[in-house]
XYZ file of C-alpha atoms in Angstrom:
540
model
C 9.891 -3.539 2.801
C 10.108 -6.656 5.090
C 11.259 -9.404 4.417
C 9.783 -12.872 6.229
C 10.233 -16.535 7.583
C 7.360 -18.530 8.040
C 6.870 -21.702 10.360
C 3.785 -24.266 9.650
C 1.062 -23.259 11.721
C -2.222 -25.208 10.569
C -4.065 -25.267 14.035
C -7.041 -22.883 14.489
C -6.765 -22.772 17.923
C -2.785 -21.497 17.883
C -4.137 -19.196 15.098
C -6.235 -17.664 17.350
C -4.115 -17.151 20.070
C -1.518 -15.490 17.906
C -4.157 -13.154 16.643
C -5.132 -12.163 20.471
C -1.631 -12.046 21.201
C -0.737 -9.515 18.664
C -4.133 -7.131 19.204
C -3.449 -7.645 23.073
C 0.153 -6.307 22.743
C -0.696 -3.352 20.630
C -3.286 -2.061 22.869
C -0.957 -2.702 25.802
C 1.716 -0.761 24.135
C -1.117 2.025 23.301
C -2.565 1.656 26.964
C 0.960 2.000 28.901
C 1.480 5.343 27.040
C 1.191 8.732 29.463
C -1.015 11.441 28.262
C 0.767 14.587 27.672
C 0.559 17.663 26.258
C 0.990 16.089 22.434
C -1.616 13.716 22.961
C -5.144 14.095 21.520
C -8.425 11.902 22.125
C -11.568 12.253 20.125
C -14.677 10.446 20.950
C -16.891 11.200 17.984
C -20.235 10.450 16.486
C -21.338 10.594 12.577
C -24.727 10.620 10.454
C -25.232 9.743 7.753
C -28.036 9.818 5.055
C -27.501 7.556 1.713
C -29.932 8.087 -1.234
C -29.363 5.980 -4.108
C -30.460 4.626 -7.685
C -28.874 1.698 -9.298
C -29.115 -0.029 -12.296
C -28.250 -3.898 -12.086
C -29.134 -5.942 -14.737
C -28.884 -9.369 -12.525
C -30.579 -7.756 -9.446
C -33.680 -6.209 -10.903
C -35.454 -5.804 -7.775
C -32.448 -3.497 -6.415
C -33.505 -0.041 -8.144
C -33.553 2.685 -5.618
C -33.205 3.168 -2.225
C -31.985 4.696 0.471
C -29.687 3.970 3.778
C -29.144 5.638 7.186
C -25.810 5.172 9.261
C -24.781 6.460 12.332
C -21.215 5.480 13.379
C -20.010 6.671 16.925
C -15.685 6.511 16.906
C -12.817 7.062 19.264
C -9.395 8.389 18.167
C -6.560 8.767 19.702
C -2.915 10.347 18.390
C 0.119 9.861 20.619
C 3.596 11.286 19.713
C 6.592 11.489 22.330
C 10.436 11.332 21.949
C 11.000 7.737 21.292
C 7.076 6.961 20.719
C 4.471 7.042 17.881
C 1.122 5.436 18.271
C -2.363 5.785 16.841
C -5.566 3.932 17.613
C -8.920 4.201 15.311
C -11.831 2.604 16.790
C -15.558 2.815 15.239
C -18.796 1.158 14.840
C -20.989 1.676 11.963
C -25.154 0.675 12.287
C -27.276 0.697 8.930
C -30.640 0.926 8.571
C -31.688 0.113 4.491
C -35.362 1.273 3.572
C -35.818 -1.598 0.892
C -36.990 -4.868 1.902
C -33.901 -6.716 -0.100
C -31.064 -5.919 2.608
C -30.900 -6.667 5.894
C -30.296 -4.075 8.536
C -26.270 -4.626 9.330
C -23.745 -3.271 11.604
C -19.826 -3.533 10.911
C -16.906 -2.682 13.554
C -13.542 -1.541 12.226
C -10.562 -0.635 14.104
C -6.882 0.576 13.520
C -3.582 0.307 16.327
C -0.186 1.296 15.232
C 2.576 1.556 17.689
C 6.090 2.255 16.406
C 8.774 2.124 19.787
C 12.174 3.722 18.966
C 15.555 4.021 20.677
C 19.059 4.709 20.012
C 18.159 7.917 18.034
C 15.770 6.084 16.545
C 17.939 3.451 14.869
C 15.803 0.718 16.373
C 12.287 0.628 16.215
C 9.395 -1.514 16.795
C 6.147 -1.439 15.183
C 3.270 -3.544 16.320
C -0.295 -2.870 14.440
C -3.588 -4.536 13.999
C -6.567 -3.423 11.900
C -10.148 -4.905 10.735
C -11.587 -3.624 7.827
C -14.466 -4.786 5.170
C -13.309 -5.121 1.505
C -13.494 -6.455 -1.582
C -12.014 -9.341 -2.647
C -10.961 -10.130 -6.163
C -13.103 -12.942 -6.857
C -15.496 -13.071 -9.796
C -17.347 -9.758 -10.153
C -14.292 -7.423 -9.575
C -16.668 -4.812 -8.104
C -14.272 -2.034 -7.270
C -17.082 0.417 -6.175
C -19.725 -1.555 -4.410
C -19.636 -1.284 -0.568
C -21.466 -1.507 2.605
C -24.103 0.316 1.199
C -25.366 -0.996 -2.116
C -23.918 -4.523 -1.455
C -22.515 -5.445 2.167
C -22.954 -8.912 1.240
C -19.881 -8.887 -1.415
C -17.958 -7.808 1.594
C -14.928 -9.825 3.717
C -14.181 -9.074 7.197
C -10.470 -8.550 6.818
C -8.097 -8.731 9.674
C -4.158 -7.777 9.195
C -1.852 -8.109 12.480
C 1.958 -7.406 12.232
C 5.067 -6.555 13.981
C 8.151 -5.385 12.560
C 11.734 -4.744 14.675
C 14.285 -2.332 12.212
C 18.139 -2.027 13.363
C 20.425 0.436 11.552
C 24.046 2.175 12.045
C 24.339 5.627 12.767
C 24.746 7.395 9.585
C 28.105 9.127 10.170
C 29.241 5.538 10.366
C 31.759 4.381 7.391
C 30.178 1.003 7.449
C 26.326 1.158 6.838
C 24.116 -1.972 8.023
C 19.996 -2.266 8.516
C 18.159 -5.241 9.488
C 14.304 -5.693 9.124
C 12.212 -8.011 10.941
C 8.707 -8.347 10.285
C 5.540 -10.294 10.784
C 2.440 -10.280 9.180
C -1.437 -12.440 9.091
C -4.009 -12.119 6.890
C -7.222 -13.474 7.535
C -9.667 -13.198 4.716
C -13.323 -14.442 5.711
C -15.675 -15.549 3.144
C -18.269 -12.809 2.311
C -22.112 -13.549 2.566
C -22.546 -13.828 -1.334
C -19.823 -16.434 -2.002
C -16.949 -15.592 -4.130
C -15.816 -18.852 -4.402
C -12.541 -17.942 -2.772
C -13.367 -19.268 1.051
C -11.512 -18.121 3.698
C -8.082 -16.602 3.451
C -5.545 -16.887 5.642
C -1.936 -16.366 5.125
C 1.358 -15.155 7.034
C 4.414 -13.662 6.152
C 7.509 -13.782 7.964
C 10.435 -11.653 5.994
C 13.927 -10.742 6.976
C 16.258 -8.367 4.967
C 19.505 -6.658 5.414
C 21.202 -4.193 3.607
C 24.807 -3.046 3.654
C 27.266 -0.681 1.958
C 30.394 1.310 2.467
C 30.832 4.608 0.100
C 33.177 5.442 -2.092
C 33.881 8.633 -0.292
C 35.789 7.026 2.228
C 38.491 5.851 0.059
C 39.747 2.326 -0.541
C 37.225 -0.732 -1.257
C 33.784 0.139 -0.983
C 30.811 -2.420 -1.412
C 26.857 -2.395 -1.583
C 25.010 -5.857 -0.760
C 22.163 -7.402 0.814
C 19.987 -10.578 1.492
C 16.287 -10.988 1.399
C 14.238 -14.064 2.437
C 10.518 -14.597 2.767
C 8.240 -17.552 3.908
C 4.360 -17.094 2.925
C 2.140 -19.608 4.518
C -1.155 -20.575 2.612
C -3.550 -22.494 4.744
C -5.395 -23.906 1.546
C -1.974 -24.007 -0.639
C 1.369 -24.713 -0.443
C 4.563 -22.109 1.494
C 5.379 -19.544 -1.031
C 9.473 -18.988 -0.558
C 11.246 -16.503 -1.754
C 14.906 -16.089 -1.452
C 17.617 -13.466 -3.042
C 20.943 -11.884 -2.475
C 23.221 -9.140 -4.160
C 26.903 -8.177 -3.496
C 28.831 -5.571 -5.143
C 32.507 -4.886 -4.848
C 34.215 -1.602 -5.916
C 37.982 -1.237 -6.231
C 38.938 2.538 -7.019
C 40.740 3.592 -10.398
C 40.761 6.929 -10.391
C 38.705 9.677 -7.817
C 35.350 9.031 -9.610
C 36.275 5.994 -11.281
C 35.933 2.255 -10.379
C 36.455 -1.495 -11.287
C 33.423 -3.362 -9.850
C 32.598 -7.257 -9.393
C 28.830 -7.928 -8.576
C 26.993 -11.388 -7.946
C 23.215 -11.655 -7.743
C 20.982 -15.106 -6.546
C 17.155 -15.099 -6.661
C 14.744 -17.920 -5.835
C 11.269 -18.411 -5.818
C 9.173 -21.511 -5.354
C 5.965 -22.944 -4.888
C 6.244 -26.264 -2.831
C 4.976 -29.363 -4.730
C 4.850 -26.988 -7.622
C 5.832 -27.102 -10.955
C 6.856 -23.185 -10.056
C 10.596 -23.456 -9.166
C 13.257 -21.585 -10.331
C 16.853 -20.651 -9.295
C 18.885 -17.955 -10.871
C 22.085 -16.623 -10.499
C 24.176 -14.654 -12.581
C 27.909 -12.866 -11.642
C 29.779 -9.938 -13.283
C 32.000 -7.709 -13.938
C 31.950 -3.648 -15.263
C 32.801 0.139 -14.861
C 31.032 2.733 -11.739
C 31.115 6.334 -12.444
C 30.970 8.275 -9.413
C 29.344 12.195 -9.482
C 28.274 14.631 -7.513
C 27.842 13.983 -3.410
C 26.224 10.695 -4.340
C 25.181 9.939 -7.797
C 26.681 7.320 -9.556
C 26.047 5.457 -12.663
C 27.400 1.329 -12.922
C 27.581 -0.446 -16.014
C 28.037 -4.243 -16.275
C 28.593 -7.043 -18.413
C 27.294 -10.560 -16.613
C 27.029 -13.873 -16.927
C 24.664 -16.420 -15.769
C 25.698 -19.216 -13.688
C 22.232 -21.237 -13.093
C 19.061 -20.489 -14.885
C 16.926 -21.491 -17.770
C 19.858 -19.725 -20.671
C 23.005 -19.562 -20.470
C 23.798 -16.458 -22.277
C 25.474 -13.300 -21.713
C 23.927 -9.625 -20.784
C 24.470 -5.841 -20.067
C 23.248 -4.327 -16.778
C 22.985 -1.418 -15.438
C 22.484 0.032 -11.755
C 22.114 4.363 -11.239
C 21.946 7.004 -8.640
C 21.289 10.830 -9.784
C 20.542 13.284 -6.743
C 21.821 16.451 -8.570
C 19.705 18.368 -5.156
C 18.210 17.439 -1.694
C 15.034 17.505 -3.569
C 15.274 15.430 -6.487
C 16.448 11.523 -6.973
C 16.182 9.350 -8.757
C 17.159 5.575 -8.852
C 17.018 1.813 -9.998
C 18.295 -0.791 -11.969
C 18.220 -2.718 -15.266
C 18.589 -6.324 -15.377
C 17.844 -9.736 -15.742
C 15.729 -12.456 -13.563
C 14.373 -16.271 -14.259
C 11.779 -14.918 -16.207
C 13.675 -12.567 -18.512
C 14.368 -8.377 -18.166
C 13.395 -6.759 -15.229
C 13.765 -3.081 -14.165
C 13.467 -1.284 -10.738
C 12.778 2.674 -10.935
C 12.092 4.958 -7.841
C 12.416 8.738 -8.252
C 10.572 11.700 -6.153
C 10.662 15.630 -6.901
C 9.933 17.745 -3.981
C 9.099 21.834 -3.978
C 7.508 23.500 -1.412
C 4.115 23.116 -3.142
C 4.421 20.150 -5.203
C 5.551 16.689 -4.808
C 6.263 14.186 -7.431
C 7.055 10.535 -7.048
C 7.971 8.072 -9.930
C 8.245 4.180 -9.408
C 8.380 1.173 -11.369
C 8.889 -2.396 -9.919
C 8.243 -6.341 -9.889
C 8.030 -8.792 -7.238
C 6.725 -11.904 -6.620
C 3.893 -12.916 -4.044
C 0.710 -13.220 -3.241
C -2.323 -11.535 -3.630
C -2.849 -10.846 0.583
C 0.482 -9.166 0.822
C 0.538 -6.568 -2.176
C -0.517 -4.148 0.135
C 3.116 -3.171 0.683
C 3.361 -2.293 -2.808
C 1.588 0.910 -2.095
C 1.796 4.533 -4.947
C 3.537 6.701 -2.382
C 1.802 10.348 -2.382
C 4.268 12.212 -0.081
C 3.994 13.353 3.155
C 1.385 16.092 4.308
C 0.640 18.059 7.127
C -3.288 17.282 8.925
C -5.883 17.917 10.896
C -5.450 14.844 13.792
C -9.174 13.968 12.068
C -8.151 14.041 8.336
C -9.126 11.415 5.982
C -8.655 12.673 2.689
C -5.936 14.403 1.023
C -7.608 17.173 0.129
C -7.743 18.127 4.224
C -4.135 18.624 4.143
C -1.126 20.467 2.598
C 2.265 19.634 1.931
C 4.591 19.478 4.399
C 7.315 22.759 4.284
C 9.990 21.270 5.354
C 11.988 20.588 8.312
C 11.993 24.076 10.036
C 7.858 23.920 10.117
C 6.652 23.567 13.532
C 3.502 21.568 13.862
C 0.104 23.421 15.017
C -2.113 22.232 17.514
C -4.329 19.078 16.401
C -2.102 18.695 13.405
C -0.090 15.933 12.629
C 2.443 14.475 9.341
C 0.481 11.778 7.711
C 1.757 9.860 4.703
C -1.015 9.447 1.706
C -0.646 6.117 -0.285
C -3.141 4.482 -3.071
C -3.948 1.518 -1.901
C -5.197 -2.282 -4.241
C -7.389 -3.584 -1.781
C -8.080 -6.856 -4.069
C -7.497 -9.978 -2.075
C -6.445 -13.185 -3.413
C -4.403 -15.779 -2.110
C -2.750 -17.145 -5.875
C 1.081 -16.073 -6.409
C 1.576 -14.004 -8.763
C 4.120 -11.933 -10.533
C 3.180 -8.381 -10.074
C 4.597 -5.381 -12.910
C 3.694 -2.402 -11.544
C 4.898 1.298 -12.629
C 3.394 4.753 -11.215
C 3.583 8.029 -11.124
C 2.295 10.416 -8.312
C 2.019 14.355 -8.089
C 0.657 16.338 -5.186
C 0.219 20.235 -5.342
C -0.962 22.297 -2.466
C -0.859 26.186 -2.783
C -3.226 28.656 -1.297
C -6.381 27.303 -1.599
C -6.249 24.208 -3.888
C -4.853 20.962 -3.382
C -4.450 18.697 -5.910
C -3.160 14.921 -5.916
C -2.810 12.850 -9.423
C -2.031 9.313 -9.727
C -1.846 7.331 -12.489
C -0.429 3.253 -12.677
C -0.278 0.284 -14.922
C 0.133 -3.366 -13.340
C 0.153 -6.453 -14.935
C -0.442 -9.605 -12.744
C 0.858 -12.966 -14.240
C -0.482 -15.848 -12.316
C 2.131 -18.532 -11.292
C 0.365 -21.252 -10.619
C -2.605 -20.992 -13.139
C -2.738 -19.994 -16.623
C -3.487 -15.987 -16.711
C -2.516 -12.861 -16.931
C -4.530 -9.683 -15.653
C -3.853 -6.219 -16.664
C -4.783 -3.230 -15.310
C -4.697 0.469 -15.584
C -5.985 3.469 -13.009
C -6.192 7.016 -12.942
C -7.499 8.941 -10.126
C -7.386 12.676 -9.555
C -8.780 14.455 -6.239
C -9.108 18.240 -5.802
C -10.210 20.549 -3.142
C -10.713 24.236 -3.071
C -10.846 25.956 0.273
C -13.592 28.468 -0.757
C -13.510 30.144 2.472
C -11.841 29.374 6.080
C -14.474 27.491 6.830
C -15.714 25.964 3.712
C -14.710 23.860 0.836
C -15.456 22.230 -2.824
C -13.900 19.106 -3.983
C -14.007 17.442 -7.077
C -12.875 13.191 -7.711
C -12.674 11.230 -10.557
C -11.314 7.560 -10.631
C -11.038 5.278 -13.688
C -10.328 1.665 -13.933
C -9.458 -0.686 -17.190
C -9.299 -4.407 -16.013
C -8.604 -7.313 -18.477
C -9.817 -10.766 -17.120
C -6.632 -12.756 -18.436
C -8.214 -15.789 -19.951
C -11.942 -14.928 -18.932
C -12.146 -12.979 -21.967
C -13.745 -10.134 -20.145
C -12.762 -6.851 -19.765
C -14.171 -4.239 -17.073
C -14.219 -0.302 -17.816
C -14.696 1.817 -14.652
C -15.421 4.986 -13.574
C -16.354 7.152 -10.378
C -17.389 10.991 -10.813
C -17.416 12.450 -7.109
C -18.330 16.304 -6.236
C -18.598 17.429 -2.558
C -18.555 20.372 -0.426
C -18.105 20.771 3.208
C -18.472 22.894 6.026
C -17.148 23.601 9.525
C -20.272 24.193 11.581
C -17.697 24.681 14.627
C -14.601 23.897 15.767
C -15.949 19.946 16.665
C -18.849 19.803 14.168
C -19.010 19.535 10.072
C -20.937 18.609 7.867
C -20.478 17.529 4.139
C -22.733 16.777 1.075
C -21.838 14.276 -1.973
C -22.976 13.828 -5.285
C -21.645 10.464 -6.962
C -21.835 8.573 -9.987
C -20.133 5.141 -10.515
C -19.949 2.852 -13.713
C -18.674 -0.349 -14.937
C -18.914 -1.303 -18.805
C -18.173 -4.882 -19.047
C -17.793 -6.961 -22.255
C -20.232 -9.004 -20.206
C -23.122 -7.737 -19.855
C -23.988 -9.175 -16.199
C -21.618 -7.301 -15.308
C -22.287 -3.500 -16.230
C -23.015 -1.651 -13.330
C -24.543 1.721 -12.473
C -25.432 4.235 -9.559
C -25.942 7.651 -8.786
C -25.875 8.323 -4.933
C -26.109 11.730 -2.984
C -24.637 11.353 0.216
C -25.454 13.527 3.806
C -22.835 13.387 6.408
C -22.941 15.397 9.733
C -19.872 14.935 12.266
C -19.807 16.012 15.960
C -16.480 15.452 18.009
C -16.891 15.593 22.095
């Protein structure tokens, strides 16, 4: 994660230019590339028939309809030595057959460039993207889209450049830096949802350091994290926190540690400040190649109480393909935990996290459910058209590339907020099925307004290869939102079954039968559609 520094920028005009400059810099970096051998492009076309029946109870005149949309695309994958790029272009036309939408056309696009050297110890990443979502405004319409309601939809833009620096790992003395970048630009969707336009930056920087206790002697872990969020419409979110812990050696797996930790976060012209810092003293238990397990009893030096507490901070790799790790402790706002664990077989993948973190709504995106990594087609969208990845002896085919799978909360807000989020992620991939599971719990406390949001998913995707050419998927998402202080609560849920063929080796085609829901407290806002979806793919 990045950490950022942000400088006042309220003109439009110097807003623009920095949004150029960043979109004209990754397509230089993508346009300087050679084409070799490991390079792919893939001009493509798709069509696509949309039959639908909804049931609205504030839009009556919205019953049934139906929607045509042909989107022509270009892809291109890159991958050399030092260089890693990928750029997603497309252009989607709709044609509606009922008289209460508007024909509409959308463009989306996707650059990511990631420039290493030094073994890959430094790298640069520069990527831009424009997409149309849904913001969290009022109506918290997780399944509407382009095609049953384009107007609840903001153009989205997100530019950002990161620069990482590390040590070589054989080095005693470990050291990373992080760099990074980022805009959001937010614009107001056709049916207002009272939220305006959004724009934000993010300027982080972070560095991490630590010396083992293998080595022999003092050994320390530490770091420093600060991060400036710009609000055009509200005040600079800042966010500033350090942690340093010293070891001094008692016996070979035994050691006497002192630790110090600062946090602080606030809101200018705000009655949101707070500064914490507590310091310590306790006991680390060193195991195995690197698990340890660090008990300590603190003190806090500046905060809202004054009283003492027990921490805790763990490693456990007992294998190469298990870990688990994180912390219990305390912040200005009372416990807090950290938890990040994975499992990995050659057919199934498990990952485990639990966190908090303060910040807005535009920049949660980072917070992303982790799903592994998985071996592709270079045209893959969906899990379910990959496997998991063997390991590191597997030699990738031709048009396939590693592609990491995350859940992504595409709810944009611009409030800060304290975000609680734990989840747990499995992926299983064996002969013909594929399987990926994901289930979370978040609870979003609002910092500057009075409410708290809850919210709980499930989602579970399947696909059966039912022959080499051919295969059957089955989806199922759920939502439970709670509304904080709206007194409204939202129940959601998306049944999806598909199958798909391979017509040729550059043509598919794939039919969809969906039902979404939403029961709502409310009544204005239940929701319901059944859709059956024709797609038809052809790749030049």
């Amino acid at each position: 994660m990045a950490t950022t520094i942000q400088v006042q920028n309220k003109s439009p005009l110097r807003t623009a230019s920095v949004n150029k400059l960043v979109v004209a810099v990754s397509l230089a970096l993508t346009a300087v590339l050679p084409v070799q051998a490991n390079s792919s492009f893939t001009p493509k076309v798709g069509i696509t028939g949309h039959g639908y029946q909804l049931d609205l109870p504030t839009e009556p005149d919205k019953q049934r309809g139906g929607a045509l949309e042909v989107e022509p695309a270009v892809s291109w994958r890159y991958q050399g030595p030092n260089v890693l790029t990928r750029l997603d272009v497309s252009h989607q036309r709709l044609w509606y057959s009922d008289d209460e939408r508007d024909d509409m056309s959308f463009n989306e696009y996707l650059v990511q460039n990631v420039v290493a050297g030094f073994d890959r110890r430094l790298r640069w990443t520069v990527d831009a993207s424009q997409r149309y979502t849904v913001r969290s405004g009022g109506g918290g319409a997780i399944f509407r889209d382009r095609i049953t309601n384009p107007g609840e939809l903001s153009k989205t833009r997100r530019y950002g450049t990161a620069i990482a620096l590390e040590t070589a790992q054989h080095k005693e003395a470990q050291f990373a830096l992080d760099l990074s970048a980022r805009k959001v630009n937010s614009k107001r969707p056709e049916q207002d949802d009272d939220l305006g336009d959004i724009n934000s930056e993010q300027y982080n920087l972070s560095f991490r350091t630590s010396r083992h206790h293998q080595y022999g002697g003092i050994y320390w872990r530490g770091g420093a994290n600060v991060t400036r969020t710009e609000r055009e419409q509200r005040s600079r979110l800042t966010r500033d926190s350090a942690d340093l812990m010293f070891g001094i050696p008692l016996f070979p797996s035994l050691a006497w540690t002192l630790q110090g930790r600062y946090e602080q976060n606030n809101v200018r012209n705000s009655a949101f400040t707070n500064e914490y810092a507590t310091a310590g003293t306790g006991l680390e238990w060193q195991f195995g190649r690197v698990s340890r397990i660090n008990v300590n009893y603190n003190t806090v030096l500046t905060g809202r109480d004054d009283g003492n507490f027990v921490s805790a901070d763990f490693l456990l790799a007992p294998s190469r393909r298990t870990s688990l790790s994180g912390y219990w402790d305390r912040r200005y706002f009372g416990r807090t935990a950290q938890m990040s664990g994975q499992y990995n077989l050659r057919f199934l993948t498990m990952r485990l996290s639990y966190t908090d973190r303060v910040s807005t709504r535009n920049f949660l995106e980072t917070e992303l459910i982790d799903l592994g990594v998985f071996v592709c087609p270079d045209d893959a969208t969906d899990i379910g058209d990959c496997f998991n990845f063997p390991g590191a002896g597997y030699e990738l085919g031709v048009n396939e590339q590693l592609q990491q799978f995350f859940d992504v909360d595409t709810l944009i807000r611009d409030d800060v907020i304290l975000n609680r989020q734990g989840a747990v992620a499995i992926g299983y991939n064996k002969n013909r099925l594929t399987v990926g599971l994901n289930l979370s719990s978040s609870e979003q406390r609002y910092q500057e307004l009075d409410r708290v949001d809850r919210r709980h998913n499930a989602s579970l995707q399947t696909s059966w290869r039912l022959t080499p050419h051919s295969s059957l998927r089955a989806n199922v998402r759920a939502y439970q939102y709670d509304f904080g202080n709206n007194n409204r609560q939202d129940k959601s849920w998306q049944y999806e079954l598909g199958w798909s063929r391979d017509l040729s080796s550059a043509s598919d085609i794939n039919l969809t039968a969906r039902h979404s829901r939403r029961d709502s407290n409310n009544d204005d806002f239940d929701y319901r559609e059944n859709r059956l979806i024709l797609n038809y793919n052809y790749r030049f």
